[in-house]
Amino acid sequence: MAMDEILDSIEQLILDSNRVPLTNKRMVDEDDLVRLLDQLRNDFPREIQEATGLMKERQRILDSANKESKEIIDQAKNYANKLINEHAIVKQATEQAEVILERAKKNAADLKADSLNYADDVFQHVIANVSNVLESVTKSHEHIKQKKNS
């Protein structure tokens, strides 16, 4: 029988026992009371052991839950740090890409300007050569005309 049942039985034994007239006392059957008290004494250590076992199990469950929650928190922190690091890497890569792109644009603009300058120099040289050739042709033509007229 459980302790609370034994205590209920003792209480019922007292309430069911006869009153001593003109007092606040009762006449309890000694054998019944001693039997219930012995049973209480015998069951008390078992109840304590069960309670201790329950407390240990409760503590084990709490420890397990705390450990699991700590692991979940650690995993979340690690994941957050990973995302932060990946974000930093992406940001750094984006910045480097922008620098490379700007450098490429500048190089392209410089190359275009150099190409235009080179083309201008070539045309200046061609024009000068063509002018010299034209002048030479014109002189030759004049020379032929003079010979023809003389």
One Martini backbone bead per residue (centre of mass of N, CA, C, O) as a GRO file, in nm:
protein
  150
    1MET     BB    1   0.100   0.034   0.019
    2ALA     BB    2   0.072   0.354   0.016
    3MET     BB    3   0.131   0.615   0.216
    4ASP     BB    4  -0.138   0.768   0.171
    5GLU     BB    5  -0.313   0.520   0.237
    6ILE     BB    6  -0.215   0.474   0.523
    7LEU     BB    7  -0.290   0.753   0.631
    8ASP     BB    8  -0.590   0.721   0.566
    9SER     BB    9  -0.632   0.473   0.751
   10ILE     BB   10  -0.556   0.611   1.015
   11GLU     BB   11  -0.766   0.830   1.003
   12GLN     BB   12  -1.010   0.639   0.988
   13LEU     BB   13  -0.956   0.493   1.252
   14ILE     BB   14  -0.994   0.742   1.429
   15LEU     BB   15  -1.279   0.832   1.329
   16ASP     BB   16  -1.410   0.536   1.400
   17SER     BB   17  -1.361   0.573   1.678
   18ASN     BB   18  -1.423   0.602   2.001
   19ARG     BB   19  -1.527   0.812   2.238
   20VAL     BB   20  -1.445   0.993   2.510
   21PRO     BB   21  -1.614   1.107   2.746
   22LEU     BB   22  -1.556   1.449   2.792
   23THR     BB   23  -1.347   1.441   2.545
   24ASN     BB   24  -1.078   1.452   2.291
   25LYS     BB   25  -1.086   1.140   2.283
   26ARG     BB   26  -0.979   0.812   2.167
   27MET     BB   27  -1.048   0.470   2.090
   28VAL     BB   28  -0.794   0.267   1.974
   29ASP     BB   29  -0.690   0.010   1.796
   30GLU     BB   30  -0.384  -0.105   1.850
   31ASP     BB   31  -0.335  -0.321   1.630
   32ASP     BB   32  -0.415  -0.148   1.387
   33LEU     BB   33  -0.213   0.081   1.433
   34VAL     BB   34   0.048  -0.086   1.436
   35ARG     BB   35   0.014  -0.210   1.158
   36LEU     BB   36   0.017   0.064   1.003
   37LEU     BB   37   0.291   0.164   1.112
   38ASP     BB   38   0.459  -0.072   1.004
   39GLN     BB   39   0.385  -0.028   0.711
   40LEU     BB   40   0.502   0.256   0.700
   41ARG     BB   41   0.794   0.179   0.774
   42ASN     BB   42   0.832  -0.018   0.530
   43ASP     BB   43   0.743   0.191   0.295
   44PHE     BB   44   0.922   0.441   0.326
   45PRO     BB   45   1.189   0.356   0.177
   46ARG     BB   46   1.053   0.299  -0.093
   47GLU     BB   47   0.945   0.584  -0.140
   48ILE     BB   48   1.221   0.719  -0.131
   49GLN     BB   49   1.345   0.564  -0.365
   50GLU     BB   50   1.141   0.655  -0.574
   51ALA     BB   51   1.192   0.956  -0.538
   52THR     BB   52   1.493   0.943  -0.603
   53GLY     BB   53   1.459   0.820  -0.881
   54LEU     BB   54   1.289   1.052  -0.994
   55MET     BB   55   1.501   1.272  -0.948
   56LYS     BB   56   1.719   1.145  -1.125
   57GLU     BB   57   1.553   1.136  -1.384
   58ARG     BB   58   1.496   1.435  -1.396
   59GLN     BB   59   1.795   1.521  -1.409
   60ARG     BB   60   1.865   1.364  -1.664
   61ILE     BB   61   1.663   1.511  -1.846
   62LEU     BB   62   1.773   1.795  -1.797
   63ASP     BB   63   2.062   1.740  -1.890
   64SER     BB   64   1.985   1.650  -2.173
   65ALA     BB   65   1.838   1.910  -2.254
   66ASN     BB   66   2.077   2.099  -2.207
   67LYS     BB   67   2.270   1.964  -2.403
   68GLU     BB   68   2.092   1.989  -2.654
   69SER     BB   69   2.058   2.298  -2.645
   70LYS     BB   70   2.359   2.361  -2.666
   71GLU     BB   71   2.402   2.224  -2.939
   72ILE     BB   72   2.200   2.398  -3.093
   73ILE     BB   73   2.333   2.667  -3.033
   74ASP     BB   74   2.609   2.597  -3.153
   75GLN     BB   75   2.505   2.540  -3.437
   76ALA     BB   76   2.384   2.820  -3.482
   77LYS     BB   77   2.646   2.977  -3.446
   78ASN     BB   78   2.807   2.835  -3.668
   79TYR     BB   79   2.612   2.909  -3.896
   80ALA     BB   80   2.629   3.213  -3.860
   81ASN     BB   81   2.935   3.232  -3.904
   82LYS     BB   82   2.931   3.112  -4.185
   83LEU     BB   83   2.751   3.330  -4.311
   84ILE     BB   84   2.935   3.564  -4.244
   85ASN     BB   85   3.183   3.460  -4.395
   86GLU     BB   86   3.045   3.433  -4.668
   87HIS     BB   87   2.969   3.728  -4.686
   88ALA     BB   88   3.258   3.835  -4.672
   89ILE     BB   89   3.356   3.687  -4.924
   90VAL     BB   90   3.152   3.808  -5.120
   91LYS     BB   91   3.224   4.100  -5.067
   92GLN     BB   92   3.521   4.077  -5.147
   93ALA     BB   93   3.471   3.970  -5.433
   94THR     BB   94   3.306   4.212  -5.528
   95GLU     BB   95   3.524   4.424  -5.484
   96GLN     BB   96   3.734   4.292  -5.670
   97ALA     BB   97   3.558   4.297  -5.923
   98GLU     BB   98   3.531   4.605  -5.935
   99VAL     BB   99   3.831   4.665  -5.963
  100ILE     BB  100   3.875   4.499  -6.220
  101LEU     BB  101   3.664   4.646  -6.392
  102GLU     BB  102   3.788   4.928  -6.372
  103ARG     BB  103   4.060   4.847  -6.491
  104ALA     BB  104   3.945   4.745  -6.761
  105LYS     BB  105   3.815   5.011  -6.847
  106LYS     BB  106   4.076   5.176  -6.844
  107ASN     BB  107   4.233   5.001  -7.041
  108ALA     BB  108   4.031   5.035  -7.273
  109ALA     BB  109   4.050   5.342  -7.291
  110ASP     BB  110   4.356   5.354  -7.339
  111LEU     BB  111   4.357   5.175  -7.591
  112LYS     BB  112   4.172   5.353  -7.759
  113ALA     BB  113   4.346   5.608  -7.748
  114ASP     BB  114   4.599   5.478  -7.870
  115SER     BB  115   4.464   5.390  -8.134
  116LEU     BB  116   4.381   5.672  -8.229
  117ASN     BB  117   4.666   5.790  -8.230
  118TYR     BB  118   4.786   5.589  -8.428
  119ALA     BB  119   4.590   5.642  -8.659
  120ASP     BB  120   4.660   5.939  -8.684
  121ASP     BB  121   4.960   5.898  -8.748
  122VAL     BB  122   4.918   5.729  -9.001
  123PHE     BB  123   4.752   5.938  -9.157
  124GLN     BB  124   4.967   6.157  -9.153
  125HIS     BB  125   5.174   5.991  -9.307
  126VAL     BB  126   5.003   5.934  -9.557
  127ILE     BB  127   4.945   6.225  -9.630
  128ALA     BB  128   5.238   6.303  -9.666
  129ASN     BB  129   5.301   6.095  -9.886
  130VAL     BB  130   5.080   6.175 -10.083
  131SER     BB  131   5.178   6.464 -10.115
  132ASN     BB  132   5.453   6.390 -10.226
  133VAL     BB  133   5.351   6.228 -10.464
  134LEU     BB  134   5.176   6.451 -10.586
  135GLU     BB  135   5.405   6.649 -10.623
  136SER     BB  136   5.571   6.463 -10.801
  137VAL     BB  137   5.356   6.422 -11.019
  138THR     BB  138   5.315   6.717 -11.084
  139LYS     BB  139   5.607   6.771 -11.173
  140SER     BB  140   5.612   6.558 -11.390
  141HIS     BB  141   5.382   6.676 -11.551
  142GLU     BB  142   5.516   6.953 -11.600
  143HIS     BB  143   5.763   6.845 -11.737
  144ILE     BB  144   5.612   6.716 -11.973
  145LYS     BB  145   5.478   6.974 -12.073
  146GLN     BB  146   5.737   7.124 -12.137
  147LYS     BB  147   5.845   6.921 -12.341
  148LYS     BB  148   5.608   6.937 -12.529
  149ASN     BB  149   5.633   7.259 -12.579
  150SER     BB  150   5.946   7.257 -12.684
   0.00000   0.00000   0.00000
